[in-house]
mmCIF file of C-alpha atoms in Angstrom:
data_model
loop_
_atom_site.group_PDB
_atom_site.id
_atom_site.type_symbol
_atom_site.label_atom_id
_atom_site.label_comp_id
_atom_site.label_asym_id
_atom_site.label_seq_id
_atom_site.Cartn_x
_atom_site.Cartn_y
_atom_site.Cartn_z
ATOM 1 C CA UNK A 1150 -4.993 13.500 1.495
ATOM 2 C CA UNK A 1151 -1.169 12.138 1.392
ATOM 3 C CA UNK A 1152 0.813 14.216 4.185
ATOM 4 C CA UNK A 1153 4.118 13.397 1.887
ATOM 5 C CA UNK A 1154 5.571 15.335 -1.433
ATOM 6 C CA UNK A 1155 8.007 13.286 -3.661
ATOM 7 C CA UNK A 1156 9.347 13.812 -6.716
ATOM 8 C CA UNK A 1157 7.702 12.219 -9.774
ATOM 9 C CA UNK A 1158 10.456 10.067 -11.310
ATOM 10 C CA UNK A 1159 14.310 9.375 -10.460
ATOM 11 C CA UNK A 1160 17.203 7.892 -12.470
ATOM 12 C CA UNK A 1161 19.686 6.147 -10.558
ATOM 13 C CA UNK A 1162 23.107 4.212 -12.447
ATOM 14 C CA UNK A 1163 23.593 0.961 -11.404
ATOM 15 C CA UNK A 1164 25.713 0.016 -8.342
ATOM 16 C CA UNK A 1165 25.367 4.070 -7.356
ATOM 17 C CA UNK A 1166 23.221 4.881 -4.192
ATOM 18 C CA UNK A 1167 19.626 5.715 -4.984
ATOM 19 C CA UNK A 1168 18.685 8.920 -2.479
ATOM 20 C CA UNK A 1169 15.003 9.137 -2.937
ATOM 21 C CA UNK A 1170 13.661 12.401 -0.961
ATOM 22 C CA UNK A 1171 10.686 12.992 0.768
ATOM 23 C CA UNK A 1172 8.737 16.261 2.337
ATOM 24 C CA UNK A 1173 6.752 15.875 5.200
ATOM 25 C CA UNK A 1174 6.181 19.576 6.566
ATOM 26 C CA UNK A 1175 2.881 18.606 9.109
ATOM 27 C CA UNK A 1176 4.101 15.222 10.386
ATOM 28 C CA UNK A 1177 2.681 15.319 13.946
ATOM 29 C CA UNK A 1178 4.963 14.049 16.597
ATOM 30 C CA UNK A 1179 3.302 10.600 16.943
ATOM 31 C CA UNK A 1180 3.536 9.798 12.791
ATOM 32 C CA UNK A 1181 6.121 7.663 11.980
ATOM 33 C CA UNK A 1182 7.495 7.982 8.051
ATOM 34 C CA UNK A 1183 6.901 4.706 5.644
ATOM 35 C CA UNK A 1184 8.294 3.832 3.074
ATOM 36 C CA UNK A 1185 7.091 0.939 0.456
ATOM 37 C CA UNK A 1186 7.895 -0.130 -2.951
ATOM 38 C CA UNK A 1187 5.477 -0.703 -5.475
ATOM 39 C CA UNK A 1188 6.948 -3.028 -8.198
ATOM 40 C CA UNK A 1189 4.824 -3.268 -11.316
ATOM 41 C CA UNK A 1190 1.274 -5.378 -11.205
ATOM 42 C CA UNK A 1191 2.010 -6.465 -6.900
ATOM 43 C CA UNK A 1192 1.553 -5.390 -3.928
ATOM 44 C CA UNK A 1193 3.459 -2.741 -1.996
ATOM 45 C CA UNK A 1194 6.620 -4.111 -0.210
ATOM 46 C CA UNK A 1195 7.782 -3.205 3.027
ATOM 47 C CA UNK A 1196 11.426 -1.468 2.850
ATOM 48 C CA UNK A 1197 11.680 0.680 6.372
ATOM 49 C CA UNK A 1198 10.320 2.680 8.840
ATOM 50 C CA UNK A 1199 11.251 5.331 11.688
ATOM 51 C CA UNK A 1200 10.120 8.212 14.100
ATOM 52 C CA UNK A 1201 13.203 10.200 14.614
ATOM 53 C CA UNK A 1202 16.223 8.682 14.593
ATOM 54 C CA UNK A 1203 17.864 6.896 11.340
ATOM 55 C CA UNK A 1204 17.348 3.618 10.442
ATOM 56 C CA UNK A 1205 18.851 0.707 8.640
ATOM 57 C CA UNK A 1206 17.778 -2.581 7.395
ATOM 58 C CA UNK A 1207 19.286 -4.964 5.298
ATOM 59 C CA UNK A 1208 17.248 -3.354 2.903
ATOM 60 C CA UNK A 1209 17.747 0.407 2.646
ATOM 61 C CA UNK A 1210 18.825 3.268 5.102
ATOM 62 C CA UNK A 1211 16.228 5.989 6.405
ATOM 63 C CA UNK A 1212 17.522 9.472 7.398
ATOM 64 C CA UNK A 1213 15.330 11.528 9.092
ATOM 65 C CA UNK A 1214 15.989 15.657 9.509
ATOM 66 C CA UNK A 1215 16.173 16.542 12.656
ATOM 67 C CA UNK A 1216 13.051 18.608 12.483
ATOM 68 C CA UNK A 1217 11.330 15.455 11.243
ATOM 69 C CA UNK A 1218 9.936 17.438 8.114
ATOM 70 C CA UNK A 1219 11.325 15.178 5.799
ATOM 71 C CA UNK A 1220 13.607 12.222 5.238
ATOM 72 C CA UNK A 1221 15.268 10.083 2.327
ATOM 73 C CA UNK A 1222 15.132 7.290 1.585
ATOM 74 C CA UNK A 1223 18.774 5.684 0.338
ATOM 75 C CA UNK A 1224 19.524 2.375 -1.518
ATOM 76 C CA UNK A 1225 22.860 1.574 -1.349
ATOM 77 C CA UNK A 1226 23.858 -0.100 -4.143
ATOM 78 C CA UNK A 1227 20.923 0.395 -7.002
ATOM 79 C CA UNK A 1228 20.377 -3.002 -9.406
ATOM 80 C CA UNK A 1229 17.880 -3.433 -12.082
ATOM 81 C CA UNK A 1230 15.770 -5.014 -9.261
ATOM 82 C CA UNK A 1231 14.942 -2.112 -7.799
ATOM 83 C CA UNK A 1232 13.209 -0.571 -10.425
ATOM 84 C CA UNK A 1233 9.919 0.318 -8.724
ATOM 85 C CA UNK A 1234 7.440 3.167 -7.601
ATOM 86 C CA UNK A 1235 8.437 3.897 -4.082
ATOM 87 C CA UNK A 1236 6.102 5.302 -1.199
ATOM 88 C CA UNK A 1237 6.967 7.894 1.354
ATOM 89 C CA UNK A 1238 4.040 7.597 4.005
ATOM 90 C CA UNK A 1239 3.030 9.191 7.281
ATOM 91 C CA UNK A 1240 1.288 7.657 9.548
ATOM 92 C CA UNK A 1241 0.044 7.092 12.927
ATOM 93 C CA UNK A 1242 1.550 5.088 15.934
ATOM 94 C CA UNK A 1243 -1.907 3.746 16.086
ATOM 95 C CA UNK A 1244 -1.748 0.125 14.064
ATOM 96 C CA UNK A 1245 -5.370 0.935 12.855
ATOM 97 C CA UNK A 1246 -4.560 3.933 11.760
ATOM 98 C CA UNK A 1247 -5.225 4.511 7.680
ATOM 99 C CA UNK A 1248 -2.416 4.313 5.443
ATOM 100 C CA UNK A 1249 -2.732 6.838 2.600
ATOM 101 C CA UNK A 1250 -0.746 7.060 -0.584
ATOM 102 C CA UNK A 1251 0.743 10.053 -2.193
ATOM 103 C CA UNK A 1252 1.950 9.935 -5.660
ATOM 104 C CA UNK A 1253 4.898 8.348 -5.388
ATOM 105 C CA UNK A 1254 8.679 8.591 -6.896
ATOM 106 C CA UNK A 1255 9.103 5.871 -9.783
ATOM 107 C CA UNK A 1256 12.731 5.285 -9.629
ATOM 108 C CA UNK A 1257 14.664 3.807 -13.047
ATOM 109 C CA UNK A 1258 17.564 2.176 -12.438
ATOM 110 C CA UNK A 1259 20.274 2.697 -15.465
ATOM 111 C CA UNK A 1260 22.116 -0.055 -16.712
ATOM 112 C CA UNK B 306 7.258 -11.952 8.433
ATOM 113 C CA UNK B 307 3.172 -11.766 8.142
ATOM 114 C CA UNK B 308 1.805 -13.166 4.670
ATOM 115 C CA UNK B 309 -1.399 -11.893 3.073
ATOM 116 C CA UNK B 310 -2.893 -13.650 0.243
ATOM 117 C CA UNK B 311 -5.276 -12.892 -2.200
ATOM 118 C CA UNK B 312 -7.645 -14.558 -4.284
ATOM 119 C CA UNK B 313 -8.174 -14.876 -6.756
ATOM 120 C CA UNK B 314 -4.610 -13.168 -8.414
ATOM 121 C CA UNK B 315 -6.772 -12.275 -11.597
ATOM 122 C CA UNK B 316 -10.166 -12.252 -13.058
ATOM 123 C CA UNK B 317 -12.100 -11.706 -15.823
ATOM 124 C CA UNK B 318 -15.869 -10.933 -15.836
ATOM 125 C CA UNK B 319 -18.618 -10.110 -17.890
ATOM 126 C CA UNK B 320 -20.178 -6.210 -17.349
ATOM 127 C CA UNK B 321 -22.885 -6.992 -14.562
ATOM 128 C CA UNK B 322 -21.919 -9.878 -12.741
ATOM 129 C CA UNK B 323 -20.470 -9.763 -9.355
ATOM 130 C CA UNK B 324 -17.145 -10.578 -8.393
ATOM 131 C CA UNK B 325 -15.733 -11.647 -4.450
ATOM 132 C CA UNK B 326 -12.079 -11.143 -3.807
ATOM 133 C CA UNK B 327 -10.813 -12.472 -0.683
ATOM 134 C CA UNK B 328 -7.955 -11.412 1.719
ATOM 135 C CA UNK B 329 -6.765 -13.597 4.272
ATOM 136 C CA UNK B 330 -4.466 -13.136 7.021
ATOM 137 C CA UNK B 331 -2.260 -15.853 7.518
ATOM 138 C CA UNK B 332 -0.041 -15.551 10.404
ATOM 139 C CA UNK B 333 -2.070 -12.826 12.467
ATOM 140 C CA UNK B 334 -5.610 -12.148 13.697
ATOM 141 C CA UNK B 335 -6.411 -9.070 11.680
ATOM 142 C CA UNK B 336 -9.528 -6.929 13.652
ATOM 143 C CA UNK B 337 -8.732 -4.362 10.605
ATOM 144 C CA UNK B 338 -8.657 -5.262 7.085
ATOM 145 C CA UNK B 339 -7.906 -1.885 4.319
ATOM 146 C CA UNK B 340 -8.978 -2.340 0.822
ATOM 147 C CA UNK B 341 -7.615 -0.497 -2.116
ATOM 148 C CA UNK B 342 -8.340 -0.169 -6.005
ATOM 149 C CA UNK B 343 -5.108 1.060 -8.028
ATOM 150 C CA UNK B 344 -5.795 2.268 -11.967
ATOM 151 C CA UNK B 345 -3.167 1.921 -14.131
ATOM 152 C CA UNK B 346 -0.174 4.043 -13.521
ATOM 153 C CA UNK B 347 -2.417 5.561 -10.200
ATOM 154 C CA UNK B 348 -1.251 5.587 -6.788
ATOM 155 C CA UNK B 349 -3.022 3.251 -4.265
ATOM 156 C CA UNK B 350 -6.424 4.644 -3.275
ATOM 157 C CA UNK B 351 -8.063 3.501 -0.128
ATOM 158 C CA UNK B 352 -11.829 2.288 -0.555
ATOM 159 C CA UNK B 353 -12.928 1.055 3.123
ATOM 160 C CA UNK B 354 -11.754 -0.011 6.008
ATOM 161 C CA UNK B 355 -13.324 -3.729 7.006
ATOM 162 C CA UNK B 356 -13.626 -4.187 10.760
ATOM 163 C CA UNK B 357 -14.482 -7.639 11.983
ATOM 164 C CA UNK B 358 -17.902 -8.238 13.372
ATOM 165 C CA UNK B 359 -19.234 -4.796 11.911
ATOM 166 C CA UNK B 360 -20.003 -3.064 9.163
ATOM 167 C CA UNK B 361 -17.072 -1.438 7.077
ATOM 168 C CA UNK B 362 -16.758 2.203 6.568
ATOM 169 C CA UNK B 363 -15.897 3.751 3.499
ATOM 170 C CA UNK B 364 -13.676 6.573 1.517
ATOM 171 C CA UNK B 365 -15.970 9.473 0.374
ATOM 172 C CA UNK B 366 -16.898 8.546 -2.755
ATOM 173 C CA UNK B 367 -16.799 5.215 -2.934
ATOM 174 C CA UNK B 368 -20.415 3.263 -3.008
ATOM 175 C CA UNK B 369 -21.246 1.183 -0.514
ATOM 176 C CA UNK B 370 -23.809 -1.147 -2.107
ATOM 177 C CA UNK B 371 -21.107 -1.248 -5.128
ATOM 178 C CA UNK B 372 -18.430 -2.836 -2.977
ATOM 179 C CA UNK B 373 -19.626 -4.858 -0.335
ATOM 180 C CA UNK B 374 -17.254 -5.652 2.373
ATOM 181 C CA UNK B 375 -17.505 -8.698 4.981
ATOM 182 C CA UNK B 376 -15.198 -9.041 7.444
ATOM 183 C CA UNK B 377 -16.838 -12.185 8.810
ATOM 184 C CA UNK B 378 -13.351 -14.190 11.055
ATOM 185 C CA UNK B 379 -9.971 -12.738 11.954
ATOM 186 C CA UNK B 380 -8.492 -13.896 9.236
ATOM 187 C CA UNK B 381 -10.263 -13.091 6.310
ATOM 188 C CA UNK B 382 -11.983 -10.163 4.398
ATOM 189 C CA UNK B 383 -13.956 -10.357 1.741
ATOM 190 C CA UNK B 384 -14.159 -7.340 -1.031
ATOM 191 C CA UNK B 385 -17.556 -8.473 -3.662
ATOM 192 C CA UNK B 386 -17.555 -6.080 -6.594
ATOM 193 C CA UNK B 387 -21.215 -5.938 -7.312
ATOM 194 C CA UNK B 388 -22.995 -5.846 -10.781
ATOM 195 C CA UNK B 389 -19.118 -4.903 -11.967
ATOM 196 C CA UNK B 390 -18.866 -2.952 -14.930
ATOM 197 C CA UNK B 391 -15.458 -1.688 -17.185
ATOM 198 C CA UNK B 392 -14.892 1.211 -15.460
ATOM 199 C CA UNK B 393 -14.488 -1.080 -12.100
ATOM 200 C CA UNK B 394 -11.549 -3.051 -13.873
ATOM 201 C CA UNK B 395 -8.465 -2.390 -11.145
ATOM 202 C CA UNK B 396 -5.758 -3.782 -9.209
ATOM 203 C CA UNK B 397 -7.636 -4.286 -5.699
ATOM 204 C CA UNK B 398 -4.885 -4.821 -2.576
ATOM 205 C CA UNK B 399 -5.965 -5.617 1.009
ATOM 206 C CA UNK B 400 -3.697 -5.471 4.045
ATOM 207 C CA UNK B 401 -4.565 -6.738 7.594
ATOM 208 C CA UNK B 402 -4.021 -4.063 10.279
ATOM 209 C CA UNK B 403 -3.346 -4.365 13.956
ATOM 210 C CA UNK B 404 -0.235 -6.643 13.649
ATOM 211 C CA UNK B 405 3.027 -6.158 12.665
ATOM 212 C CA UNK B 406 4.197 -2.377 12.151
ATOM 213 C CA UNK B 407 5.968 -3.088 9.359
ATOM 214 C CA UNK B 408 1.958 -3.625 7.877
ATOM 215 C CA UNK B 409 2.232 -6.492 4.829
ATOM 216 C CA UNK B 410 0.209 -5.731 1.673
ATOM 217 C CA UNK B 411 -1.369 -8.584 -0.171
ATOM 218 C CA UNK B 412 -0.182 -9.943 -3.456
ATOM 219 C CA UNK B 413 -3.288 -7.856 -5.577
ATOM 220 C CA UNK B 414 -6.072 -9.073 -7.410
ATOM 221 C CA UNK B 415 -6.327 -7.373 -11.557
ATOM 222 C CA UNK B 416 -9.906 -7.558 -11.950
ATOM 223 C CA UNK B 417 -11.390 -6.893 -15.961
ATOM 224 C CA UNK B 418 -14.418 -6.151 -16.652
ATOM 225 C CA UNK B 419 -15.819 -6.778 -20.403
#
């Protein structure tokens, strides 16, 4: 089972910063937090990753609480492009390690 | 960064024919390959994981002599939906494992089934 809670949907204006959440209450100390983008009919797109301290890409921004039990995920400036179904995942240091999907938070971006 | 390609993108079958979808690894030897089937407005589920040179192991509940995985080089994995039937018509995504952290997904492959 998916070790990550999101919310179901998200609205976001255009040009605002898109703060997706994510809860990950068991992440072991080894997990690092995923996150991916699933834009409709392809295949899941990297944005970022991180252990414990915040990252940031040219991509997105990943804040991670201190306690590591959950993080968001923030888009600085939302466009219609990012429209998508994005991922929050735990997983293992181990590069063979499964990746399982939760349900995901299907962000709209508002014109 | 890594590419992953699929093939074929989309296909279109008759009920009980068999189908092969292949995943290759281009940039990266891939000892790991993950397959998963998505169903409309579904999250990804995983089906097996394809290791190369032995047999694949597979999610609870998925069949085994349904979806017959070969992992046969480094660089590609092979996913052959057997005797497919309408309620096998998915989105089917591989991704190579063992490379990059930032782990690349492949393209997807919509599979229909009449």
């Amino acid at each position: 089972d998916a070790k990550t809670t999101q919310p179901t949907s998200m609205d976001c204006a255009e040009g605002r910063a898109a703060n997706l959440p994510c809860n990950h209450s068991t992440i072991s100390g080894n997990e690092y937090v995923y996150w991916y983008r699933q834009i409709h009919s392809q295949g899941p797109q990297y944005i970022i990753h991180g252990l414990k301290n915040n990252e940031t890409n040219e991509m997105a921004s990943l804040i991670i609480t201190e306690d590591r039990k959950s993080s968001t995920l923030i888009l600085p400036h939302a466009t219609l492009r990012d429209t998508a179904v994005y991922y929050c995942i735990v997983r293992g240091s181990n590069r063979d390690d499964k990746i399982i999907f939760g349900k995901g938070t299907r962000l709209h971006i508002l014109p | 960064g890594a590419v992953v390609s699929q093939h074929p993108s989309w296909v279109i079958c008759k009920s009980g024919t068999s189908v092969k979808i292949e995943c290759r690894s281009l940039d990266f030897q891939a000892t790991t390959m993950f397959w998963y089937r998505q169903f409309p407005k579904q999250s990804l589920m995983l089906m097996a994981t394809s290791n190369e040179g032995s047999k694949a192991t597979y999610e609870q509940g998925v069949e085994k002599d349904k979806f017959l995985i070969n992992h046969a080089s480094l660089t590609l994995s092979t996913l052959t939906v057997t005797s497919a039937h309408p309620e096998d018509s998915s989105f089917y995504i591989c991704t190579p494992a063992g490379g990059y952290n930032e782990q690349f997904f492949g393209p997807g492959t919509r599979l229909t089934v009449l």
